[in-house]
Tab-separated table of C-alpha atoms and ligand atoms in Angstrom:
chain	number	residue	atom	x	y	z
P	38	MET	CA	0.000	0.000	0.000
P	39	SER	CA	1.446	3.425	-0.920
P	40	THR	CA	1.600	6.328	1.516
P	41	PHE	CA	1.388	10.119	1.314
P	42	THR	CA	3.530	12.493	3.360
P	43	VAL	CA	1.281	15.116	4.912
P	44	LEU	CA	3.049	18.490	5.326
P	45	ASN	CA	2.465	21.422	7.639
P	46	PRO	CA	1.993	24.280	5.144
P	47	ALA	CA	3.201	26.896	7.658
P	48	THR	CA	6.606	25.206	7.965
P	49	GLY	CA	6.861	22.877	4.985
P	50	GLU	CA	7.734	20.061	7.422
P	51	ALA	CA	6.348	16.517	7.316
P	52	ILE	CA	3.829	15.712	10.032
P	53	ARG	CA	2.500	12.261	9.186
P	54	GLU	CA	2.552	9.442	6.650
P	55	VAL	CA	-0.973	8.439	5.631
P	56	ALA	CA	-1.692	5.123	3.930
P	57	LEU	CA	-3.520	5.504	0.604
P	58	ALA	CA	-6.219	2.971	-0.190
P	59	ASP	CA	-5.936	1.070	-3.469
P	60	THR	CA	-8.884	-0.066	-5.592
P	61	ALA	CA	-9.261	-3.389	-3.742
P	62	ALA	CA	-9.382	-1.654	-0.326
P	63	THR	CA	-11.876	0.879	-1.702
P	64	ASP	CA	-14.086	-1.915	-3.001
P	65	ARG	CA	-14.008	-3.653	0.368
P	66	ALA	CA	-15.048	-0.421	2.127
P	67	ILE	CA	-17.867	0.192	-0.370
P	68	GLU	CA	-19.117	-3.381	0.057
P	69	ARG	CA	-19.063	-3.030	3.860
P	70	ALA	CA	-21.043	0.229	3.486
P	71	ALA	CA	-23.552	-1.547	1.230
P	72	ARG	CA	-24.070	-4.274	3.848
P	73	ALA	CA	-24.364	-1.672	6.639
P	74	PHE	CA	-27.050	0.115	4.621
P	75	GLU	CA	-29.401	-2.855	4.984
P	76	SER	CA	-29.675	-2.277	8.742
P	77	TRP	CA	-29.001	1.504	8.935
P	78	ARG	CA	-31.968	2.265	6.689
P	79	ASP	CA	-34.211	0.446	9.144
P	80	VAL	CA	-32.938	2.116	12.314
P	81	ALA	CA	-35.960	3.836	13.855
P	82	PRO	CA	-35.999	7.571	13.046
P	83	ALA	CA	-35.671	8.599	16.705
P	84	ASP	CA	-32.699	6.250	17.184
P	85	ARG	CA	-30.955	7.511	14.053
P	86	ALA	CA	-31.532	11.046	15.342
P	87	ARG	CA	-30.067	10.124	18.740
P	88	LEU	CA	-26.969	8.592	17.154
P	89	LEU	CA	-26.370	11.736	15.074
P	90	ARG	CA	-26.707	13.885	18.202
P	91	ARG	CA	-24.177	11.646	19.961
P	92	PHE	CA	-21.827	12.057	16.996
P	93	ALA	CA	-22.284	15.851	17.308
P	94	THR	CA	-21.506	15.656	21.033
P	95	ALA	CA	-18.345	13.641	20.328
P	96	VAL	CA	-17.218	16.266	17.795
P	97	ASP	CA	-17.883	19.007	20.332
P	98	ALA	CA	-15.863	17.211	23.010
P	99	ASP	CA	-12.963	16.870	20.548
P	100	LEU	CA	-13.306	20.389	19.103
P	101	GLU	CA	-9.973	21.800	20.247
P	102	HIS	CA	-8.111	18.684	19.090
P	103	LEU	CA	-9.802	18.784	15.675
P	104	ALA	CA	-9.000	22.490	15.373
P	105	GLN	CA	-5.325	21.926	16.231
P	106	LEU	CA	-5.145	19.119	13.657
P	107	GLU	CA	-6.507	21.517	11.010
P	108	VAL	CA	-4.048	24.253	11.951
P	109	ALA	CA	-1.182	21.780	11.538
P	110	ASN	CA	-2.461	20.063	8.398
P	111	SER	CA	-4.100	22.947	6.495
P	112	GLY	CA	-2.577	26.131	7.936
P	113	HIS	CA	-6.017	27.463	8.865
P	114	THR	CA	-5.998	30.123	11.566
P	115	ILE	CA	-6.911	28.682	14.933
P	116	GLY	CA	-10.047	30.848	15.100
P	117	ASN	CA	-11.256	29.592	11.734
P	118	ALA	CA	-10.355	25.987	12.562
P	119	ARG	CA	-12.427	26.085	15.758
P	120	GLY	CA	-15.329	27.501	13.753
P	121	GLU	CA	-14.967	24.721	11.174
P	122	ALA	CA	-15.043	21.937	13.790
P	123	GLY	CA	-18.019	23.698	15.386
P	124	ASN	CA	-19.693	23.739	11.980
P	125	VAL	CA	-19.469	19.928	11.766
P	126	ARG	CA	-21.101	19.690	15.203
P	127	ASP	CA	-23.828	22.151	14.203
P	128	VAL	CA	-24.563	20.500	10.859
P	129	LEU	CA	-24.872	17.117	12.592
P	130	THR	CA	-27.181	18.640	15.203
P	131	TYR	CA	-29.293	20.375	12.547
P	132	TYR	CA	-29.760	17.181	10.510
P	133	SER	CA	-30.301	15.059	13.617
P	134	ALA	CA	-33.755	16.664	13.662
P	135	ALA	CA	-34.437	15.487	10.121
P	136	PRO	CA	-35.091	11.716	10.381
P	137	GLU	CA	-38.273	12.388	12.373
P	138	ARG	CA	-39.407	15.263	10.152
P	139	HIS	CA	-38.729	14.121	6.601
P	140	LEU	CA	-42.387	14.034	5.703
P	141	GLY	CA	-43.988	12.483	2.655
P	142	GLN	CA	-47.264	13.615	1.119
P	143	GLN	CA	-50.777	12.267	0.918
P	144	ILE	CA	-52.129	13.391	-2.441
P	145	PRO	CA	-55.876	13.348	-3.207
P	146	VAL	CA	-56.685	10.853	-5.997
P	147	ALA	CA	-59.722	8.924	-7.109
P	148	GLY	CA	-60.294	5.321	-6.018
P	149	GLY	CA	-57.805	5.086	-3.191
P	150	VAL	CA	-55.045	6.658	-1.148
P	151	ASN	CA	-51.847	8.034	-2.632
P	152	ILE	CA	-48.788	8.511	-0.461
P	153	THR	CA	-45.150	9.375	-1.103
P	154	PHE	CA	-42.078	8.099	0.737
P	155	HIS	CA	-38.536	9.444	0.799
P	156	GLU	CA	-36.378	6.336	0.394
P	157	PRO	CA	-32.621	6.459	1.047
P	158	LEU	CA	-30.388	5.820	-1.960
P	159	GLY	CA	-27.844	3.373	-0.548
P	160	VAL	CA	-24.118	4.099	-0.361
P	161	VAL	CA	-23.208	7.765	-0.928
P	162	GLY	CA	-19.623	8.655	-1.922
P	163	VAL	CA	-18.431	12.046	-0.684
P	164	ILE	CA	-15.295	13.526	-2.299
P	165	VAL	CA	-13.780	16.460	-0.405
P	166	PRO	CA	-11.237	19.134	-1.506
P	167	TRP	CA	-8.359	20.429	0.627
P	168	ASN	CA	-9.607	23.948	1.293
P	169	PHE	CA	-12.246	23.277	3.984
P	170	PRO	CA	-11.701	19.645	4.970
P	171	MET	CA	-14.108	19.579	7.916
P	172	PRO	CA	-17.164	21.629	6.900
P	173	ILE	CA	-17.369	20.290	3.348
P	174	ALA	CA	-17.182	16.721	4.662
P	175	GLY	CA	-19.991	17.442	7.137
P	176	TRP	CA	-22.258	19.094	4.554
P	177	GLY	CA	-22.141	15.802	2.660
P	178	PHE	CA	-22.165	13.117	5.330
P	179	ALA	CA	-24.589	14.638	7.885
P	180	PRO	CA	-27.699	14.888	5.650
P	181	ALA	CA	-26.750	11.674	3.832
P	182	LEU	CA	-26.663	9.719	7.108
P	183	ALA	CA	-29.798	11.432	8.416
P	184	ALA	CA	-31.682	10.327	5.308
P	185	GLY	CA	-30.710	6.690	5.980
P	186	ASN	CA	-27.790	6.273	3.588
P	187	THR	CA	-24.357	4.960	4.461
P	188	VAL	CA	-21.333	7.048	3.490
P	189	VAL	CA	-17.849	6.449	2.169
P	190	LEU	CA	-15.800	9.638	2.278
P	191	LYS	CA	-12.546	10.482	0.554
P	192	PRO	CA	-10.600	13.449	1.917
P	193	ALA	CA	-8.162	15.340	-0.313
P	194	GLU	CA	-4.679	13.790	-0.420
P	195	LEU	CA	-3.170	16.940	1.156
P	196	THR	CA	-5.596	17.211	4.087
P	197	PRO	CA	-6.779	13.837	5.445
P	198	MET	CA	-6.132	14.359	9.174
P	199	THR	CA	-9.406	15.793	10.434
P	200	ALA	CA	-11.490	13.464	8.269
P	201	ILE	CA	-9.677	10.446	9.731
P	202	ARG	CA	-10.426	11.782	13.219
P	203	LEU	CA	-14.108	12.357	12.362
P	204	GLY	CA	-14.312	8.705	11.263
P	205	GLU	CA	-12.968	7.624	14.669
P	206	LEU	CA	-15.372	9.937	16.510
P	207	ALA	CA	-18.355	8.484	14.625
P	208	LEU	CA	-17.450	4.996	15.839
P	209	GLU	CA	-16.833	6.213	19.400
P	210	ALA	CA	-20.287	7.845	19.325
P	211	GLY	CA	-21.912	4.539	18.448
P	212	ILE	CA	-22.512	4.992	14.714
P	213	PRO	CA	-22.384	1.342	13.572
P	214	GLU	CA	-19.344	-0.010	11.720
P	215	GLY	CA	-19.612	0.551	7.954
P	216	VAL	CA	-22.164	3.362	8.195
P	217	PHE	CA	-19.543	6.128	7.876
P	218	THR	CA	-16.128	5.158	6.480
P	219	VAL	CA	-13.268	7.527	5.731
P	220	ILE	CA	-10.982	6.277	2.948
P	221	PRO	CA	-7.839	8.377	2.377
P	222	GLY	CA	-6.529	7.933	-1.140
P	223	LYS	CA	-5.977	9.417	-4.541
P	224	GLY	CA	-8.774	10.995	-6.516
P	225	SER	CA	-7.859	8.923	-9.554
P	226	VAL	CA	-8.163	5.709	-7.493
P	227	VAL	CA	-10.614	6.046	-4.577
P	228	GLY	CA	-12.621	8.967	-5.970
P	229	ASP	CA	-12.861	7.368	-9.388
P	230	ARG	CA	-14.062	4.105	-7.812
P	231	PHE	CA	-16.937	5.990	-6.173
P	232	VAL	CA	-17.936	6.996	-9.698
P	233	THR	CA	-17.617	3.520	-11.246
P	234	HIS	CA	-18.664	1.150	-8.426
P	235	PRO	CA	-22.328	0.240	-8.950
P	236	ALA	CA	-23.076	0.003	-5.205
P	237	VAL	CA	-22.332	3.732	-4.813
P	238	ARG	CA	-25.642	5.316	-5.741
P	239	LYS	CA	-24.698	8.964	-5.435
P	240	VAL	CA	-21.508	11.035	-5.592
P	241	VAL	CA	-21.227	14.341	-3.745
P	242	PHE	CA	-18.216	16.107	-5.212
P	243	THR	CA	-16.684	19.391	-4.110
P	244	GLY	CA	-13.600	20.531	-5.970
P	245	SER	CA	-12.402	22.012	-9.217
P	246	THR	CA	-14.708	22.487	-12.167
P	247	GLY	CA	-12.458	20.391	-14.424
P	248	VAL	CA	-12.595	17.300	-12.194
P	249	GLY	CA	-16.305	17.917	-11.519
P	250	LYS	CA	-17.084	17.722	-15.229
P	251	ARG	CA	-15.278	14.385	-15.500
P	252	ILE	CA	-17.181	13.057	-12.475
P	253	MET	CA	-20.497	14.134	-13.968
P	254	ALA	CA	-19.603	12.417	-17.252
P	255	GLY	CA	-18.543	9.262	-15.376
P	256	CYS	CA	-21.720	9.194	-13.294
P	257	SER	CA	-23.825	9.382	-16.455
P	258	GLU	CA	-22.784	5.778	-17.279
P	259	GLN	CA	-24.995	4.485	-14.459
P	260	VAL	CA	-27.276	7.527	-14.307
P	261	LYS	CA	-25.750	7.940	-10.863
P	262	ARG	CA	-27.014	10.842	-8.767
P	263	VAL	CA	-24.494	13.634	-8.403
P	264	THR	CA	-24.152	16.903	-6.523
P	265	LEU	CA	-21.341	19.193	-7.662
P	266	GLU	CA	-19.908	22.142	-5.732
P	267	LEU	CA	-17.234	23.633	-7.978
P	268	GLY	CA	-15.206	26.783	-8.519
P	269	GLY	CA	-16.133	30.437	-8.316
P	270	LYS	CA	-15.164	33.930	-9.425
P	271	SER	CA	-17.514	35.885	-7.234
P	272	ALA	CA	-18.098	39.620	-7.488
P	273	ASN	CA	-18.212	42.040	-4.575
P	274	ILE	CA	-20.224	44.956	-6.042
P	275	VAL	CA	-19.768	48.271	-4.250
P	276	PHE	CA	-22.132	51.113	-5.180
P	277	ALA	CA	-21.193	54.742	-4.543
P	278	ASP	CA	-24.118	55.087	-2.103
P	279	ALA	CA	-22.712	52.319	0.153
P	280	ASP	CA	-21.055	52.776	3.522
P	281	LEU	CA	-17.648	52.871	1.817
P	282	GLU	CA	-15.639	52.647	5.046
P	283	LYS	CA	-17.427	49.455	6.013
P	284	ALA	CA	-17.290	48.025	2.491
P	285	ALA	CA	-13.537	48.641	2.257
P	286	ALA	CA	-12.793	47.434	5.778
P	287	SER	CA	-14.635	44.151	5.178
P	288	ALA	CA	-13.450	43.514	1.596
P	289	PRO	CA	-10.154	41.834	2.616
P	290	GLY	CA	-12.068	39.349	4.806
P	291	GLY	CA	-14.415	38.650	1.873
P	292	VAL	CA	-11.553	37.466	-0.310
P	293	PHE	CA	-8.483	36.727	1.834
P	294	ASP	CA	-10.135	34.557	4.456
P	295	ASN	CA	-8.486	31.111	4.402
P	296	ALA	CA	-5.756	32.789	2.293
P	297	GLY	CA	-8.282	33.178	-0.531
P	298	GLN	CA	-8.645	29.396	-0.825
P	299	ASP	CA	-12.379	29.670	-0.634
P	300	CYS	CA	-14.782	28.823	-3.449
P	301	CYS	CA	-16.878	31.841	-2.333
P	302	ALA	CA	-13.940	34.280	-2.292
P	303	ARG	CA	-15.031	37.641	-3.666
P	304	SER	CA	-12.016	37.724	-5.967
P	305	ARG	CA	-13.431	40.514	-8.139
P	306	ILE	CA	-14.348	43.822	-6.527
P	307	LEU	CA	-16.533	45.970	-8.780
P	308	VAL	CA	-16.662	49.600	-7.632
P	309	GLN	CA	-18.884	52.331	-9.047
P	310	ARG	CA	-16.576	54.734	-10.876
P	311	SER	CA	-17.492	57.813	-8.820
P	312	ALA	CA	-16.350	55.994	-5.636
P	313	TYR	CA	-13.458	54.046	-7.177
P	314	ASP	CA	-10.503	56.208	-6.058
P	315	ARG	CA	-11.880	56.700	-2.562
P	316	PHE	CA	-12.589	52.970	-2.199
P	317	LEU	CA	-9.038	52.059	-3.255
P	318	SER	CA	-7.571	54.583	-0.819
P	319	LEU	CA	-9.624	52.972	1.994
P	320	LEU	CA	-8.813	49.442	0.822
P	321	GLU	CA	-5.043	49.927	0.845
P	322	PRO	CA	-4.592	50.302	4.635
P	323	ALA	CA	-7.136	47.515	5.238
P	324	VAL	CA	-5.063	45.141	3.063
P	325	LYS	CA	-1.753	46.248	4.581
P	326	ASN	CA	-3.165	45.594	8.074
P	327	VAL	CA	-3.998	41.938	7.349
P	328	ARG	CA	-1.764	39.993	9.756
P	329	VAL	CA	-0.254	37.065	7.874
P	330	GLY	CA	1.709	34.555	9.910
P	331	ASP	CA	1.662	31.609	12.303
P	332	PRO	CA	-1.873	30.198	12.056
P	333	ALA	CA	-1.685	28.891	15.629
P	334	ASP	CA	-1.351	32.484	16.922
P	335	GLU	CA	-4.772	33.814	17.959
P	336	ALA	CA	-3.904	37.263	16.541
P	337	THR	CA	-3.257	36.005	12.997
P	338	ASP	CA	-5.754	36.892	10.249
P	339	MET	CA	-4.336	34.762	7.446
P	340	GLY	CA	-2.125	31.685	7.263
P	341	PRO	CA	-0.139	30.135	4.407
P	342	LEU	CA	-1.312	28.594	1.156
P	343	ILE	CA	-1.806	24.842	1.222
P	344	SER	CA	1.193	23.787	-0.894
P	345	ALA	CA	4.188	24.859	-2.951
P	346	GLY	CA	2.172	23.997	-6.074
P	347	GLN	CA	-0.666	26.289	-5.036
P	348	ARG	CA	1.810	29.098	-4.365
P	349	GLU	CA	3.191	28.654	-7.859
P	350	THR	CA	-0.294	28.830	-9.375
P	351	VAL	CA	-1.172	31.969	-7.413
P	352	SER	CA	2.201	33.575	-8.288
P	353	SER	CA	1.414	33.227	-11.980
P	354	PHE	CA	-1.324	35.876	-11.551
P	355	VAL	CA	0.989	38.343	-9.802
P	356	TYR	CA	4.433	37.927	-11.341
P	357	ASP	CA	5.515	38.174	-14.982
P	358	VAL	CA	7.306	35.274	-16.622
P	359	GLY	CA	10.624	37.022	-15.890
P	360	GLY	CA	9.829	37.111	-12.149
P	361	GLY	CA	9.013	40.834	-11.843
P	362	LEU	CA	5.725	42.109	-10.374
P	363	SER	CA	2.989	42.315	-12.998
P	364	ALA	CA	1.857	45.779	-14.090
P	365	GLU	CA	-1.609	44.871	-12.742
P	366	VAL	CA	-0.395	44.999	-9.107
P	367	ALA	CA	-1.727	48.093	-7.293
P	368	PHE	CA	-0.474	47.236	-3.788
P	369	GLN	CA	0.369	44.301	-1.533
P	370	GLY	CA	0.372	43.468	2.154
P	371	THR	CA	3.153	41.504	3.788
P	372	ALA	CA	3.793	37.832	4.556
P	373	PRO	CA	6.588	35.820	6.197
P	374	GLN	CA	9.395	34.853	3.815
P	375	ASP	CA	10.670	31.576	5.284
P	376	GLY	CA	9.499	28.073	5.854
P	377	GLY	CA	5.939	27.700	4.688
P	378	PHE	CA	3.979	28.418	1.533
P	379	TRP	CA	3.393	32.136	2.209
P	380	PHE	CA	1.850	34.686	-0.091
P	381	PRO	CA	1.062	38.339	0.678
P	382	PRO	CA	-2.464	39.721	0.181
P	383	THR	CA	-2.372	41.368	-3.232
P	384	VAL	CA	-4.634	43.841	-5.020
P	385	LEU	CA	-4.662	44.020	-8.828
P	386	THR	CA	-6.250	46.707	-11.001
P	387	PRO	CA	-6.407	45.055	-14.438
P	388	THR	CA	-7.534	47.229	-17.353
P	389	ASP	CA	-8.140	44.466	-19.915
P	390	PRO	CA	-11.595	42.870	-19.362
P	391	GLY	CA	-10.122	39.622	-20.726
P	392	ALA	CA	-7.330	39.550	-18.094
P	393	ARG	CA	-6.747	36.109	-16.515
P	394	SER	CA	-7.155	37.693	-13.076
P	395	LEU	CA	-10.756	38.579	-13.969
P	396	ARG	CA	-11.649	35.255	-15.590
P	397	GLU	CA	-9.934	32.413	-13.728
P	398	GLU	CA	-10.355	31.262	-10.172
P	399	ILE	CA	-7.073	32.202	-8.431
P	400	PHE	CA	-7.677	30.407	-5.112
P	401	GLY	CA	-5.165	32.575	-3.307
P	402	PRO	CA	-5.031	35.986	-1.592
P	403	VAL	CA	-5.304	37.991	-4.793
P	404	VAL	CA	-8.178	40.277	-5.740
P	405	ALA	CA	-8.863	42.303	-8.888
P	406	VAL	CA	-10.617	45.685	-8.561
P	407	VAL	CA	-12.430	47.191	-11.562
P	408	PRO	CA	-14.727	50.216	-12.014
P	409	PHE	CA	-18.308	50.134	-13.326
P	410	GLU	CA	-20.717	52.872	-14.422
P	411	ASP	CA	-24.231	51.962	-13.273
P	412	GLU	CA	-26.418	49.034	-12.178
P	413	ALA	CA	-26.675	47.561	-15.660
P	414	ASP	CA	-22.912	47.762	-16.139
P	415	ALA	CA	-22.315	46.147	-12.726
P	416	LEU	CA	-24.574	43.216	-13.646
P	417	ARG	CA	-22.963	42.866	-17.068
P	418	ILE	CA	-19.477	42.585	-15.540
P	419	ALA	CA	-20.558	40.401	-12.593
P	420	ASN	CA	-22.308	37.938	-14.917
P	421	ASP	CA	-19.477	37.884	-17.463
P	422	SER	CA	-18.108	34.634	-16.004
P	423	VAL	CA	-18.608	30.916	-16.495
P	424	PHE	CA	-18.941	30.707	-12.702
P	425	GLY	CA	-21.870	31.737	-10.485
P	426	LEU	CA	-21.338	30.701	-6.898
P	427	SER	CA	-21.655	33.689	-4.635
P	428	GLY	CA	-21.181	37.457	-4.319
P	429	SER	CA	-21.905	40.593	-2.325
P	430	ILE	CA	-23.743	43.838	-2.957
P	431	TRP	CA	-22.921	46.976	-0.960
P	432	THR	CA	-25.545	49.721	-1.113
P	433	THR	CA	-27.848	51.625	1.233
P	434	ASP	CA	-30.701	51.558	-1.323
P	435	VAL	CA	-32.891	48.546	-0.501
P	436	GLY	CA	-34.587	48.557	-3.907
P	437	ARG	CA	-31.217	48.444	-5.650
P	438	ALA	CA	-30.034	45.709	-3.273
P	439	LEU	CA	-32.972	43.540	-4.297
P	440	ARG	CA	-32.793	44.360	-8.032
P	441	VAL	CA	-29.093	43.560	-8.184
P	442	SER	CA	-29.486	40.425	-6.019
P	443	ARG	CA	-32.093	39.152	-8.465
P	444	GLY	CA	-29.888	40.057	-11.430
P	445	VAL	CA	-26.615	38.429	-10.392
P	446	GLN	CA	-26.407	34.871	-11.726
P	447	ALA	CA	-25.125	33.186	-8.565
P	448	GLY	CA	-26.511	30.859	-5.921
P	449	ASN	CA	-25.498	32.722	-2.764
P	450	LEU	CA	-25.581	36.472	-2.383
P	451	SER	CA	-25.224	38.754	0.599
P	452	VAL	CA	-26.121	42.408	0.912
P	453	ASN	CA	-23.810	44.572	3.051
P	454	SER	CA	-22.154	41.365	4.255
P	455	HIS	CA	-19.816	38.670	2.971
P	456	ALA	CA	-21.473	35.736	4.746
P	457	SER	CA	-22.155	32.993	2.192
P	458	VAL	CA	-22.850	29.817	4.050
P	459	ARG	CA	-25.181	28.978	6.892
P	460	TYR	CA	-26.070	25.366	7.648
P	461	SER	CA	-29.779	26.242	7.748
P	462	THR	CA	-29.896	27.837	4.262
P	463	PRO	CA	-29.274	26.319	0.812
P	464	PHE	CA	-25.814	26.567	-0.736
P	465	GLY	CA	-24.683	25.902	-4.297
P	466	GLY	CA	-23.801	27.363	-7.649
P	467	TYR	CA	-25.246	28.569	-10.935
P	468	LYS	CA	-23.584	27.789	-14.275
P	469	GLN	CA	-20.225	26.000	-13.998
P	470	SER	CA	-20.081	26.540	-10.229
P	471	GLY	CA	-22.108	23.446	-9.608
P	472	LEU	CA	-25.218	21.352	-9.723
P	473	GLY	CA	-27.696	20.923	-6.883
P	474	ARG	CA	-27.799	22.510	-3.452
P	475	GLU	CA	-26.356	21.477	-0.113
P	476	LEU	CA	-27.440	22.417	3.425
P	477	GLY	CA	-30.714	24.025	4.453
P	478	PRO	CA	-34.079	22.396	5.008
P	479	ASP	CA	-34.258	20.618	1.622
P	480	ALA	CA	-30.868	18.878	1.518
P	481	LEU	CA	-32.389	15.525	2.487
P	482	ASP	CA	-34.361	15.474	-0.759
P	483	SER	CA	-31.145	15.122	-2.730
P	484	PHE	CA	-30.162	12.067	-0.648
P	485	THR	CA	-33.444	10.259	-1.210
P	486	GLU	CA	-35.689	9.015	-3.998
P	487	VAL	CA	-39.353	9.924	-3.926
P	488	LYS	CA	-41.473	6.796	-4.113
P	489	ASN	CA	-45.145	7.102	-4.949
P	490	VAL	CA	-47.552	4.414	-3.712
P	491	PHE	CA	-51.232	4.142	-4.642
P	492	ILE	CA	-53.488	1.938	-2.494
P	493	ALA	CA	-56.843	1.104	-4.017
P	494	THR	CA	-59.795	1.387	-1.644
P	495	GLU	CA	-62.448	0.123	-4.050
D	1888	NAD	P1	-9.704	18.962	-7.023
D	1888	NAD	O1	-10.800	18.938	-8.025
D	1888	NAD	O2	-8.318	18.830	-7.507
D	1888	NAD	O3	-9.891	17.807	-5.964
D	1888	NAD	C1	-11.062	17.676	-5.187
D	1888	NAD	C2	-11.192	16.241	-4.739
D	1888	NAD	O4	-11.417	15.422	-5.877
D	1888	NAD	C3	-9.955	15.679	-4.049
D	1888	NAD	O5	-10.357	14.827	-2.995
D	1888	NAD	C4	-9.311	14.881	-5.157
D	1888	NAD	O6	-8.521	13.815	-4.673
D	1888	NAD	C5	-10.522	14.351	-5.895
D	1888	NAD	N1	-10.271	13.950	-7.276
D	1888	NAD	C6	-9.298	14.417	-8.108
D	1888	NAD	N2	-9.365	13.774	-9.299
D	1888	NAD	C7	-10.405	12.903	-9.216
D	1888	NAD	C8	-10.978	11.974	-10.137
D	1888	NAD	N3	-10.500	11.808	-11.356
D	1888	NAD	N4	-12.038	11.256	-9.719
D	1888	NAD	C9	-12.556	11.426	-8.489
D	1888	NAD	N5	-12.033	12.285	-7.577
D	1888	NAD	C10	-10.981	13.023	-7.948
D	1888	NAD	O7	-9.915	20.293	-6.196
D	1888	NAD	P2	-9.018	20.892	-5.028
D	1888	NAD	O8	-7.822	21.495	-5.688
D	1888	NAD	O9	-8.837	19.893	-3.941
D	1888	NAD	O10	-9.991	22.010	-4.443
D	1888	NAD	C11	-10.042	23.285	-4.950
D	1888	NAD	C12	-11.275	23.488	-5.807
D	1888	NAD	O11	-12.460	23.166	-5.079
D	1888	NAD	C13	-11.475	24.915	-6.240
D	1888	NAD	O12	-11.802	24.981	-7.601
D	1888	NAD	C14	-12.646	25.391	-5.410
D	1888	NAD	O13	-13.385	26.444	-5.940
D	1888	NAD	C15	-13.454	24.158	-5.290
D	1888	NAD	N6	-14.339	24.256	-4.130
D	1888	NAD	C16	-15.691	24.429	-4.331
D	1888	NAD	C17	-16.544	24.558	-3.249
D	1888	NAD	C18	-18.020	24.747	-3.416
D	1888	NAD	O14	-18.743	24.479	-2.477
D	1888	NAD	N7	-18.501	25.168	-4.561
D	1888	NAD	C19	-16.040	24.495	-1.958
D	1888	NAD	C20	-14.680	24.326	-1.802
D	1888	NAD	C21	-13.841	24.196	-2.900
């Protein structure tokens, strides 16, 4: 069995060797999950709910340990990491209420009674990226388990540590063997087997748009259910009538949180031309004040990038081929020089609407700021993207806030805020940002089939 050396991205040092499952081991885990499904689906709703609450309690009791694992493995700031472990607990608690409330319908028909059931699918394969290892895992496995499915979960190669721990906590909490199995391994081996193995009845994939397209194509072979949460190029639209101080002060958090490795990062800031210069002059000190450094330090705002490869990708948007700063760079903050995969927060002001920095997901602490003229122009620029995941609108005019919210082609918008995700509200993308919705009250529907039964009374 091959292994993967997990690195601490803040130091570049090895922290653990993790065994990678091969196809045979993946098949064995999927077959165990298929057998476990036969009894898990029949666990009484109240008992399934109780087990999920116990799992949530176990996560809560281990919260600081999980957070420290994420700081070491992913370079997330300790504050964020605690929030992410807390999110797993909260998502489990939220969906623990679902088994007893996932109601069917009784539909009036002639000659009998018509009722619908929500039947679980079977084994669900969850494929997780490296940027938010804990929350993204939980958004998949919690509703899937609540709906009566069993789950096999593959963490990203770079960030398996917290997922492995969550697998242990599930067992400690009394979730039966085989109901929730974490399988570290390569995407091309374990992830691909989720797509091809006939016992896996649904794939929940979060990751890059390129891999997502291949997964969707692969799933079509068996008409396998699929949810895709993919990339983004979200716009933060700032109107001249907005509270500019607040908009500028919060803009770095809206794009540089998690070092910009966030599918919802507002990596384009669109500013109404009459406020453009003032906004940039307010943004500059806000960016220069972002504290980049040791993620374990409570005072740190931003940690390192996940890997040397990611730093190289991000650099390609900021440096010319010769190594000099690109002419697009307006200003930069600071970052440590040694050890880890550091990158300073960077603001670009591209003038070419076709610039790579305006079109491609950067997935690093780099933001492009461009001017717009009026509402129609703002919508034209915001929607000029293959992506449509999230975005923000800053204005004090409530009518404009609603008009622009309705006009932006994206699944998750916030007005005078950069909050994108709440476990109680639906999350997902338009266009090439994804397919389907996670979280919120309806997530169970995408982990079940609706079965219609007619009972004749005559
Ligand atoms: P990635 O697509 O490289 O990998 C994601 C996961 O897919 C990993 O676990 C990987 O091992 C697996 N994988 C890779 N090739 C596979 C294959 N052929 N078959 C099956 N699985 C395979 O993405 P990444 O670099 O880990 O994550 C970054 C991307 O994720 C960004 O594009 C980001 O926008 C996106 N993302 C989206 C959301 C969202 O909710 N929309 C959230 C977080 C991240």
